[in-house]
GROMACS .gro file of C-alpha atoms in nm:
model
  178
    1ALA     CA    1   4.456  -4.104   0.829
    2SER     CA    2   4.414  -3.829   1.089
    3HIS     CA    3   4.481  -3.570   0.821
    4VAL     CA    4   4.200  -3.713   0.606
    5ARG     CA    5   3.969  -3.728   0.908
    6ARG     CA    6   4.035  -3.359   0.991
    7ARG     CA    7   3.959  -3.255   0.634
    8TRP     CA    8   3.638  -3.460   0.637
    9LEU     CA    9   3.527  -3.299   0.968
   10LEU     CA   10   3.609  -2.953   0.838
   11ARG     CA   11   3.422  -3.007   0.515
   12HIS     CA   12   3.114  -3.186   0.652
   13ARG     CA   13   3.061  -3.038   0.996
   14LEU     CA   14   3.241  -2.712   1.055
   15LEU     CA   15   3.186  -2.541   0.720
   16PRO     CA   16   2.807  -2.600   0.709
   17ALA     CA   17   2.775  -2.486   1.072
   18ALA     CA   18   2.980  -2.173   1.003
   19ALA     CA   19   2.777  -2.099   0.690
   20ALA     CA   20   2.451  -2.137   0.883
   21ALA     CA   21   2.575  -1.903   1.159
   22ALA     CA   22   2.684  -1.646   0.901
   23ALA     CA   23   2.342  -1.667   0.731
   24VAL     CA   24   2.168  -1.600   1.063
   25VAL     CA   25   2.389  -1.296   1.131
   26VAL     CA   26   2.330  -1.155   0.781
   27ALA     CA   27   1.953  -1.212   0.804
   28ALA     CA   28   1.936  -1.047   1.147
   29SER     CA   29   2.124  -0.741   1.026
   30LEU     CA   30   1.921  -0.707   0.706
   31TYR     CA   31   1.582  -0.764   0.867
   32PRO     CA   32   1.594  -0.615   1.218
   33THR     CA   33   1.214  -0.588   1.241
   34PHE     CA   34   1.146  -0.946   1.128
   35ASP     CA   35   0.936  -1.037   1.434
   36ARG     CA   36   0.810  -0.688   1.519
   37GLN     CA   37   0.491  -0.522   1.405
   38GLN     CA   38   0.527  -0.243   1.153
   39VAL     CA   39   0.469   0.088   1.335
   40ARG     CA   40   0.206   0.302   1.164
   41HIS     CA   41   0.275   0.675   1.199
   42VAL     CA   42  -0.059   0.857   1.190
   43LEU     CA   43  -0.156   1.224   1.167
   44VAL     CA   44  -0.507   1.371   1.187
   45LEU     CA   45  -0.552   1.678   0.967
   46PRO     CA   46  -0.786   1.962   1.067
   47PHE     CA   47  -1.136   1.894   0.933
   48ASP     CA   48  -1.284   2.104   0.653
   49CYS     CA   49  -1.588   2.291   0.785
   50GLN     CA   50  -1.631   2.562   0.526
   51SER     CA   51  -1.968   2.436   0.405
   52ALA     CA   52  -2.097   2.361   0.756
   53GLY     CA   53  -2.128   2.718   0.884
   54ASP     CA   54  -2.004   2.886   1.199
   55GLU     CA   55  -2.199   2.660   1.432
   56SER     CA   56  -1.982   2.363   1.332
   57ALA     CA   57  -1.642   2.529   1.376
   58ALA     CA   58  -1.617   2.401   1.734
   59LEU     CA   59  -1.705   2.051   1.617
   60CYS     CA   60  -1.429   2.059   1.356
   61GLY     CA   61  -1.168   2.172   1.606
   62GLY     CA   62  -1.297   1.916   1.851
   63LEU     CA   63  -1.268   1.634   1.597
   64LEU     CA   64  -0.897   1.702   1.553
   65GLU     CA   65  -0.843   1.687   1.928
   66VAL     CA   66  -1.075   1.394   2.002
   67LEU     CA   67  -0.944   1.173   1.722
   68THR     CA   68  -0.581   1.246   1.807
   69ASN     CA   69  -0.648   1.170   2.174
   70ARG     CA   70  -0.842   0.854   2.092
   71LEU     CA   71  -0.565   0.722   1.867
   72THR     CA   72  -0.307   0.802   2.134
   73ALA     CA   73  -0.516   0.615   2.394
   74LEU     CA   74  -0.532   0.315   2.160
   75ARG     CA   75  -0.153   0.283   2.185
   76GLN     CA   76  -0.194   0.092   2.510
   77TYR     CA   77  -0.368  -0.184   2.310
   78GLN     CA   78  -0.208  -0.130   1.968
   79SER     CA   79   0.154  -0.039   2.039
   80ALA     CA   80   0.228  -0.026   1.666
   81ILE     CA   81   0.062   0.318   1.635
   82SER     CA   82   0.248   0.647   1.664
   83VAL     CA   83   0.037   0.964   1.660
   84VAL     CA   84   0.145   1.322   1.588
   85PRO     CA   85   0.005   1.557   1.857
   86ALA     CA   86  -0.276   1.792   1.746
   87SER     CA   87  -0.079   2.089   1.882
   88GLU     CA   88   0.206   2.012   1.639
   89VAL     CA   89  -0.037   1.976   1.347
   90ARG     CA   90  -0.182   2.319   1.428
   91SER     CA   91   0.152   2.490   1.493
   92GLN     CA   92   0.297   2.363   1.162
   93ARG     CA   93  -0.029   2.448   0.981
   94VAL     CA   94  -0.031   2.112   0.805
   95GLN     CA   95  -0.307   2.106   0.543
   96SER     CA   96  -0.231   1.802   0.324
   97ALA     CA   97  -0.107   1.443   0.334
   98ASP     CA   98   0.202   1.543   0.137
   99GLU     CA   99   0.292   1.811   0.394
  100ALA     CA  100   0.227   1.565   0.676
  101ARG     CA  101   0.467   1.314   0.520
  102ARG     CA  102   0.736   1.576   0.450
  103ILE     CA  103   0.719   1.747   0.791
  104PHE     CA  104   0.646   1.453   1.024
  105GLY     CA  105   0.733   1.142   0.819
  106VAL     CA  106   0.390   0.985   0.868
  107ASP     CA  107   0.258   0.685   0.675
  108LEU     CA  108  -0.113   0.750   0.719
  109VAL     CA  109  -0.323   1.066   0.730
  110LEU     CA  110  -0.682   1.098   0.848
  111THR     CA  111  -0.876   1.380   0.693
  112GLY     CA  112  -1.238   1.476   0.646
  113GLY     CA  113  -1.505   1.736   0.635
  114VAL     CA  114  -1.825   1.835   0.812
  115GLN     CA  115  -2.152   1.932   0.648
  116ARG     CA  116  -2.469   2.037   0.820
  117PRO     CA  117  -2.766   2.001   0.584
  118GLY     CA  118  -3.053   2.131   0.797
  119ALA     CA  119  -3.067   1.968   1.139
  120ASP     CA  120  -2.858   1.670   1.023
  121LEU     CA  121  -2.485   1.640   1.046
  122ARG     CA  122  -2.260   1.453   0.804
  123VAL     CA  123  -1.891   1.383   0.860
  124SER     CA  124  -1.684   1.243   0.576
  125LEU     CA  125  -1.363   1.060   0.665
  126GLN     CA  126  -1.072   0.960   0.445
  127LEU     CA  127  -0.766   0.751   0.524
  128VAL     CA  128  -0.476   0.847   0.296
  129ASP     CA  129  -0.149   0.665   0.227
  130ALA     CA  130   0.088   0.961   0.268
  131ALA     CA  131   0.372   0.809   0.067
  132LYS     CA  132   0.161   0.721  -0.237
  133LEU     CA  133  -0.089   1.007  -0.190
  134ARG     CA  134  -0.376   0.764  -0.248
  135GLN     CA  135  -0.698   0.732  -0.053
  136ILE     CA  136  -0.713   0.382   0.094
  137GLY     CA  137  -1.039   0.405   0.283
  138SER     CA  138  -1.335   0.633   0.343
  139ARG     CA  139  -1.657   0.643   0.542
  140LEU     CA  140  -1.952   0.874   0.596
  141VAL     CA  141  -2.103   0.926   0.940
  142THR     CA  142  -2.450   1.079   0.939
  143ALA     CA  143  -2.650   1.177   1.245
  144ALA     CA  144  -2.993   1.334   1.267
  145GLY     CA  145  -2.982   1.608   1.528
  146GLY     CA  146  -2.717   1.435   1.743
  147SER     CA  147  -2.495   1.623   1.983
  148ASP     CA  148  -2.138   1.703   1.887
  149PHE     CA  149  -2.008   1.463   2.155
  150VAL     CA  150  -2.210   1.173   2.015
  151ILE     CA  151  -2.085   1.249   1.664
  152GLN     CA  152  -1.724   1.263   1.784
  153ASP     CA  153  -1.761   0.920   1.948
  154GLN     CA  154  -1.919   0.775   1.632
  155VAL     CA  155  -1.639   0.917   1.416
  156ALA     CA  156  -1.374   0.777   1.654
  157ALA     CA  157  -1.530   0.429   1.625
  158VAL     CA  158  -1.523   0.455   1.245
  159ILE     CA  159  -1.155   0.558   1.256
  160GLU     CA  160  -1.074   0.238   1.446
  161GLU     CA  161  -1.248   0.045   1.169
  162LEU     CA  162  -1.057   0.230   0.895
  163LEU     CA  163  -0.728   0.149   1.068
  164ASP     CA  164  -0.828  -0.218   1.123
  165ILE     CA  165  -0.798  -0.186   1.500
  166GLU     CA  166  -0.983  -0.459   1.684
  167LEU     CA  167  -1.042  -0.427   2.055
  168THR     CA  168  -1.182  -0.684   2.295
  169ALA     CA  169  -1.503  -0.606   2.483
  170GLY     CA  170  -1.298  -0.533   2.796
  171GLN     CA  171  -1.069  -0.297   2.611
  172ARG     CA  172  -1.371  -0.113   2.464
  173ARG     CA  173  -1.519  -0.069   2.815
  174ALA     CA  174  -1.185   0.061   2.944
  175MET     CA  175  -1.166   0.310   2.654
  176ALA     CA  176  -1.523   0.428   2.719
  177VAL     CA  177  -1.446   0.487   3.087
  178GLY     CA  178  -1.123   0.666   3.002
   0.00000   0.00000   0.00000
């Protein structure tokens, strides 16, 4: 009778418990990021300013720096963002989403251009999936006679929108203060 009881216990209690434990171990090893957010690796390309004239060259260089800095500052609120430094983008002379993916392994690339029709200023922005080489979002920012600093802040706000980054009112105030 004890032999039958041991077999029954083994079959009905120990085997299912062992199978469940093995399933948990296998799932944990196959899906190590199950509960974690997917990190988005982002790179900002230098902006195209060829049609904007010499007066906008500083704005274009500034956009690369400002957007990279802004995205890096957002990490304190959105830890799932990893940003390639502007200095590395310049030193490697990265000019395309494909190069950005090959050199830095990024998922997303921000690119754009600046045009200055008359006194107005127009900045086009594109968010590109670097693996698929497909544009997944775009926006235009237009300002009539605004300063370069105002334009940079407007573009940075649009980038947050393109990346689906939502900040609380307190977080926005903290970002504005620096």
